[in-house]
mmCIF file of C-alpha atoms in Angstrom:
data_model
loop_
_atom_site.group_PDB
_atom_site.id
_atom_site.type_symbol
_atom_site.label_atom_id
_atom_site.label_comp_id
_atom_site.label_asym_id
_atom_site.label_seq_id
_atom_site.Cartn_x
_atom_site.Cartn_y
_atom_site.Cartn_z
ATOM 1 C CA UNK F 1 292.981 63.846 122.511
ATOM 2 C CA UNK F 2 293.972 63.755 125.646
ATOM 3 C CA UNK F 3 295.182 60.272 127.444
ATOM 4 C CA UNK F 4 293.239 61.652 130.550
ATOM 5 C CA UNK F 5 290.013 62.462 130.687
ATOM 6 C CA UNK F 6 288.237 65.695 131.836
ATOM 7 C CA UNK F 7 285.002 67.528 131.288
ATOM 8 C CA UNK F 8 285.627 70.575 129.256
ATOM 9 C CA UNK F 9 283.986 72.488 131.148
ATOM 10 C CA UNK F 10 281.874 73.167 134.989
ATOM 11 C CA UNK F 11 280.123 75.967 136.633
ATOM 12 C CA UNK F 12 278.542 76.661 140.198
ATOM 13 C CA UNK F 13 277.258 79.713 142.085
ATOM 14 C CA UNK F 14 279.219 81.137 144.913
ATOM 15 C CA UNK F 15 279.736 79.182 147.816
ATOM 16 C CA UNK F 16 278.420 76.077 146.260
ATOM 17 C CA UNK F 17 280.548 72.722 145.897
ATOM 18 C CA UNK F 18 281.669 71.807 142.400
ATOM 19 C CA UNK F 19 283.818 68.314 141.108
ATOM 20 C CA UNK F 20 285.558 68.350 138.566
ATOM 21 C CA UNK F 21 286.833 64.329 137.161
ATOM 22 C CA UNK F 22 289.565 62.561 135.783
ATOM 23 C CA UNK F 23 289.530 59.743 134.220
ATOM 24 C CA UNK F 24 292.284 57.468 132.950
ATOM 25 C CA UNK F 25 293.809 53.949 133.278
ATOM 26 C CA UNK F 26 295.506 51.549 135.020
ATOM 27 C CA UNK F 27 298.541 52.893 133.571
ATOM 28 C CA UNK F 28 298.290 56.025 134.745
ATOM 29 C CA UNK F 29 295.720 56.998 137.279
ATOM 30 C CA UNK F 30 295.013 53.312 138.668
ATOM 31 C CA UNK F 31 299.086 52.535 139.809
ATOM 32 C CA UNK F 32 300.301 56.358 139.866
ATOM 33 C CA UNK F 33 299.641 59.411 141.718
ATOM 34 C CA UNK F 34 297.398 62.260 140.578
ATOM 35 C CA UNK F 35 298.090 65.933 140.663
ATOM 36 C CA UNK F 36 296.204 68.901 140.049
ATOM 37 C CA UNK F 37 297.224 72.065 138.872
ATOM 38 C CA UNK F 38 295.137 75.445 138.830
ATOM 39 C CA UNK F 39 295.840 78.036 135.936
ATOM 40 C CA UNK F 40 294.052 81.499 136.261
ATOM 41 C CA UNK F 41 293.852 83.292 133.153
ATOM 42 C CA UNK F 42 297.214 84.299 131.964
ATOM 43 C CA UNK F 43 299.519 82.825 134.161
ATOM 44 C CA UNK F 44 301.553 79.149 134.580
ATOM 45 C CA UNK F 45 299.768 76.571 135.667
ATOM 46 C CA UNK F 46 300.177 75.696 139.969
ATOM 47 C CA UNK F 47 300.015 72.442 142.183
ATOM 48 C CA UNK F 48 296.712 72.571 144.294
ATOM 49 C CA UNK F 49 296.854 68.813 145.156
ATOM 50 C CA UNK F 50 299.691 66.362 144.740
ATOM 51 C CA UNK F 51 299.865 62.675 145.813
ATOM 52 C CA UNK F 52 296.110 62.010 145.006
ATOM 53 C CA UNK F 53 294.885 63.992 148.188
ATOM 54 C CA UNK F 54 297.581 66.308 149.473
ATOM 55 C CA UNK F 55 297.540 70.373 149.635
ATOM 56 C CA UNK F 56 300.622 72.044 149.470
ATOM 57 C CA UNK F 57 300.855 74.536 151.884
ATOM 58 C CA UNK F 58 298.847 77.916 151.055
ATOM 59 C CA UNK F 59 296.333 75.754 149.309
ATOM 60 C CA UNK F 60 293.246 76.469 151.657
ATOM 61 C CA UNK F 61 291.435 73.357 152.953
ATOM 62 C CA UNK F 62 288.628 74.275 150.453
ATOM 63 C CA UNK F 63 290.626 72.183 147.865
ATOM 64 C CA UNK F 64 290.250 68.471 147.970
ATOM 65 C CA UNK F 65 291.749 65.136 145.876
ATOM 66 C CA UNK F 66 290.437 61.607 145.988
ATOM 67 C CA UNK F 67 290.782 58.917 143.995
ATOM 68 C CA UNK F 68 288.872 55.827 143.762
ATOM 69 C CA UNK F 69 290.576 53.078 140.922
ATOM 70 C CA UNK F 70 290.873 54.677 137.690
ATOM 71 C CA UNK F 71 289.370 57.937 138.166
ATOM 72 C CA UNK F 72 290.160 61.131 140.298
ATOM 73 C CA UNK F 73 288.018 63.546 141.565
ATOM 74 C CA UNK F 74 288.908 67.417 142.399
ATOM 75 C CA UNK F 75 286.570 68.800 144.744
ATOM 76 C CA UNK F 76 286.514 72.714 145.911
ATOM 77 C CA UNK F 77 283.876 73.674 148.591
ATOM 78 C CA UNK F 78 282.739 77.404 149.254
ATOM 79 C CA UNK F 79 283.065 78.478 145.876
ATOM 80 C CA UNK F 80 284.533 81.651 145.271
ATOM 81 C CA UNK F 81 284.894 84.016 142.219
ATOM 82 C CA UNK F 82 289.066 83.822 142.457
ATOM 83 C CA UNK F 83 288.334 80.133 141.570
ATOM 84 C CA UNK F 84 287.949 80.641 138.190
ATOM 85 C CA UNK F 85 290.103 78.931 135.915
ATOM 86 C CA UNK F 86 291.420 76.379 134.195
ATOM 87 C CA UNK F 87 292.123 73.018 136.230
ATOM 88 C CA UNK F 88 294.082 70.199 134.551
ATOM 89 C CA UNK F 89 295.067 66.549 136.470
ATOM 90 C CA UNK F 90 297.945 64.995 135.992
ATOM 91 C CA UNK F 91 300.154 61.589 136.421
ATOM 92 C CA UNK F 92 302.722 59.352 135.418
ATOM 93 C CA UNK F 93 302.101 56.673 132.913
ATOM 94 C CA UNK F 94 303.632 53.422 133.251
ATOM 95 C CA UNK F 95 303.232 52.313 130.115
ATOM 96 C CA UNK F 96 304.116 55.481 128.349
ATOM 97 C CA UNK F 97 307.101 55.993 130.551
ATOM 98 C CA UNK F 98 305.861 59.973 130.391
ATOM 99 C CA UNK F 99 304.123 61.637 131.794
ATOM 100 C CA UNK F 100 300.284 62.822 130.908
ATOM 101 C CA UNK F 101 297.619 65.499 131.397
ATOM 102 C CA UNK F 102 293.826 65.596 131.174
ATOM 103 C CA UNK F 103 292.535 67.788 128.439
ATOM 104 C CA UNK F 104 291.786 70.441 131.257
ATOM 105 C CA UNK F 105 288.531 71.572 132.555
ATOM 106 C CA UNK F 106 286.867 75.453 132.874
ATOM 107 C CA UNK F 107 285.907 76.109 135.995
ATOM 108 C CA UNK F 108 282.661 79.204 135.776
ATOM 109 C CA UNK F 109 281.685 80.354 139.272
ATOM 110 C CA UNK F 110 278.912 81.745 138.315
ATOM 111 C CA UNK C 1 313.085 80.700 147.224
ATOM 112 C CA UNK C 2 312.425 78.357 144.449
ATOM 113 C CA UNK C 3 312.399 79.915 140.722
ATOM 114 C CA UNK C 4 312.740 78.981 137.561
ATOM 115 C CA UNK C 5 313.018 80.585 134.425
ATOM 116 C CA UNK C 6 312.522 80.029 130.636
ATOM 117 C CA UNK C 7 314.594 81.533 128.013
ATOM 118 C CA UNK C 8 315.170 81.243 124.312
ATOM 119 C CA UNK C 9 314.102 82.594 120.914
ATOM 120 C CA UNK C 10 310.125 83.884 120.609
ATOM 121 C CA UNK C 11 310.257 82.936 116.835
ATOM 122 C CA UNK C 12 311.833 80.133 114.998
ATOM 123 C CA UNK C 13 311.719 79.299 111.306
ATOM 124 C CA UNK C 14 309.870 75.823 109.952
ATOM 125 C CA UNK C 15 312.380 73.380 110.054
ATOM 126 C CA UNK C 16 314.619 74.994 112.592
ATOM 127 C CA UNK C 17 315.746 73.741 115.736
ATOM 128 C CA UNK C 18 314.598 75.192 118.883
ATOM 129 C CA UNK C 19 316.353 75.531 121.534
ATOM 130 C CA UNK C 20 315.261 76.515 125.093
ATOM 131 C CA UNK C 21 316.584 77.004 128.351
ATOM 132 C CA UNK C 22 315.271 76.732 131.971
ATOM 133 C CA UNK C 23 317.387 78.432 134.580
ATOM 134 C CA UNK C 24 316.589 77.766 138.076
ATOM 135 C CA UNK C 25 317.628 78.191 141.727
ATOM 136 C CA UNK C 26 317.318 77.841 145.014
ATOM 137 C CA UNK C 27 317.305 73.671 144.642
ATOM 138 C CA UNK C 28 320.272 71.695 142.864
ATOM 139 C CA UNK C 29 319.569 68.977 140.199
ATOM 140 C CA UNK C 30 322.530 67.052 142.403
ATOM 141 C CA UNK C 31 319.536 66.388 144.845
ATOM 142 C CA UNK C 32 318.407 62.647 144.743
ATOM 143 C CA UNK C 33 314.463 62.521 143.543
ATOM 144 C CA UNK C 34 314.452 66.021 141.912
ATOM 145 C CA UNK C 35 313.937 66.621 138.357
ATOM 146 C CA UNK C 36 313.144 69.160 135.872
ATOM 147 C CA UNK C 37 310.319 69.079 133.584
ATOM 148 C CA UNK C 38 308.806 70.939 130.179
ATOM 149 C CA UNK C 39 305.687 71.367 129.865
ATOM 150 C CA UNK C 40 304.099 73.185 126.654
ATOM 151 C CA UNK C 41 300.686 74.842 126.045
ATOM 152 C CA UNK C 42 299.290 75.888 122.258
ATOM 153 C CA UNK C 43 297.217 79.189 122.396
ATOM 154 C CA UNK C 44 293.804 78.572 123.863
ATOM 155 C CA UNK C 45 294.686 74.632 124.343
ATOM 156 C CA UNK C 46 295.798 72.054 127.141
ATOM 157 C CA UNK C 47 299.276 71.270 128.591
ATOM 158 C CA UNK C 48 301.019 68.762 127.024
ATOM 159 C CA UNK C 49 304.119 66.797 128.748
ATOM 160 C CA UNK C 50 307.428 66.785 126.909
ATOM 161 C CA UNK C 51 310.148 65.814 128.907
ATOM 162 C CA UNK C 52 311.777 65.001 132.195
ATOM 163 C CA UNK C 53 315.403 64.874 133.516
ATOM 164 C CA UNK C 54 316.045 63.628 137.167
ATOM 165 C CA UNK C 55 319.054 64.085 139.209
ATOM 166 C CA UNK C 56 320.819 60.615 138.493
ATOM 167 C CA UNK C 57 320.334 61.737 134.489
ATOM 168 C CA UNK C 58 317.372 59.910 134.049
ATOM 169 C CA UNK C 59 315.691 61.179 130.426
ATOM 170 C CA UNK C 60 311.636 60.807 129.488
ATOM 171 C CA UNK C 61 310.208 61.938 126.879
ATOM 172 C CA UNK C 62 306.968 62.107 125.271
ATOM 173 C CA UNK C 63 306.244 59.695 122.950
ATOM 174 C CA UNK C 64 304.869 61.471 120.086
ATOM 175 C CA UNK C 65 307.820 63.730 120.380
ATOM 176 C CA UNK C 66 310.644 61.517 121.392
ATOM 177 C CA UNK C 67 312.457 61.785 117.880
ATOM 178 C CA UNK C 68 312.299 65.865 118.038
ATOM 179 C CA UNK C 69 313.266 66.291 121.608
ATOM 180 C CA UNK C 70 316.510 66.215 123.955
ATOM 181 C CA UNK C 71 316.504 67.443 127.299
ATOM 182 C CA UNK C 72 320.221 67.696 128.609
ATOM 183 C CA UNK C 73 320.711 69.153 131.964
ATOM 184 C CA UNK C 74 324.294 71.259 133.566
ATOM 185 C CA UNK C 75 324.345 71.087 136.910
ATOM 186 C CA UNK C 76 326.688 73.403 137.909
ATOM 187 C CA UNK C 77 324.885 76.264 135.628
ATOM 188 C CA UNK C 78 321.727 75.305 137.450
ATOM 189 C CA UNK C 79 320.274 74.879 133.535
ATOM 190 C CA UNK C 80 318.150 72.347 131.670
ATOM 191 C CA UNK C 81 318.126 72.443 127.955
ATOM 192 C CA UNK C 82 315.668 70.790 125.259
ATOM 193 C CA UNK C 83 315.915 71.357 122.233
ATOM 194 C CA UNK C 84 313.408 70.242 119.490
ATOM 195 C CA UNK C 85 313.982 69.591 116.014
ATOM 196 C CA UNK C 86 312.508 69.991 112.983
ATOM 197 C CA UNK C 87 309.675 72.536 113.862
ATOM 198 C CA UNK C 88 306.597 73.473 112.222
ATOM 199 C CA UNK C 89 303.912 76.197 112.911
ATOM 200 C CA UNK C 90 301.853 73.822 114.845
ATOM 201 C CA UNK C 91 304.551 73.543 117.601
ATOM 202 C CA UNK C 92 303.476 77.296 118.277
ATOM 203 C CA UNK C 93 302.952 77.590 121.863
ATOM 204 C CA UNK C 94 304.181 78.309 124.997
ATOM 205 C CA UNK C 95 306.896 76.185 126.804
ATOM 206 C CA UNK C 96 307.403 75.869 130.770
ATOM 207 C CA UNK C 97 310.296 74.217 132.534
ATOM 208 C CA UNK C 98 309.142 73.133 136.146
ATOM 209 C CA UNK C 99 310.247 71.143 138.905
ATOM 210 C CA UNK C 100 309.602 67.788 139.696
ATOM 211 C CA UNK C 101 309.603 66.678 143.214
ATOM 212 C CA UNK C 102 306.875 64.726 145.582
ATOM 213 C CA UNK C 103 305.559 63.001 142.391
ATOM 214 C CA UNK C 104 304.356 66.571 140.706
ATOM 215 C CA UNK C 105 305.531 69.640 139.409
ATOM 216 C CA UNK C 106 305.444 71.735 142.014
ATOM 217 C CA UNK C 107 307.150 74.878 140.915
ATOM 218 C CA UNK C 108 306.811 76.536 137.570
ATOM 219 C CA UNK C 109 308.368 78.943 135.652
ATOM 220 C CA UNK C 110 306.411 81.906 133.944
ATOM 221 C CA UNK C 111 306.829 80.574 130.586
ATOM 222 C CA UNK C 112 308.095 81.401 127.406
ATOM 223 C CA UNK C 113 306.089 81.994 123.925
ATOM 224 C CA UNK C 114 307.363 80.405 120.800
ATOM 225 C CA UNK C 115 305.853 81.390 117.816
ATOM 226 C CA UNK C 116 306.980 78.661 114.603
ATOM 227 C CA UNK C 117 306.260 80.730 111.399
ATOM 228 C CA UNK C 118 308.259 81.618 108.070
#
């Protein structure tokens, strides 16, 4: 099982908003930055959020990140069919002295 | 433009050592703050963080795999090499290398699929 906990799947209709949670501990999310990665089918992951809530250039403002305590959340508004993908959270774990990922969440846009 | 590309064998026999090379361009591992990491993904499963090497040669490993992994860099060739000893069929996965910057993996290679089978 993964150090960071994500729901296996979420779904919503086009145009709606969805959130994906990522739960950890003080050794990772609680004291280190969180990133979110989008993995479209058959492709390599791509970062969509870094340092908890920053969007890289080219990522639409429909994507947002937030963090509170030992949990982080990825929000996507105005869902599009092209957003269907697996989403992973990641962070550094100070106790492990290693990076960790969540188990991934499959987003289905109904 | 920053690119990374993984290379190595597609098939490895159990107990053999797997050697993967990440060849990158568009940045230098002499630049302060930058690193290159390895991540793997078994078919249909989640990402797993493996190892990371920084510009100053600091190295970090997944605790569960630390005894089997070695990460090195050749700054002059823009290469980062990952070796994994004593492979097992459960190590079958797509292996990715990625640049570490801004506290994230901001650029990923396309990945290389490695099958461990006799």
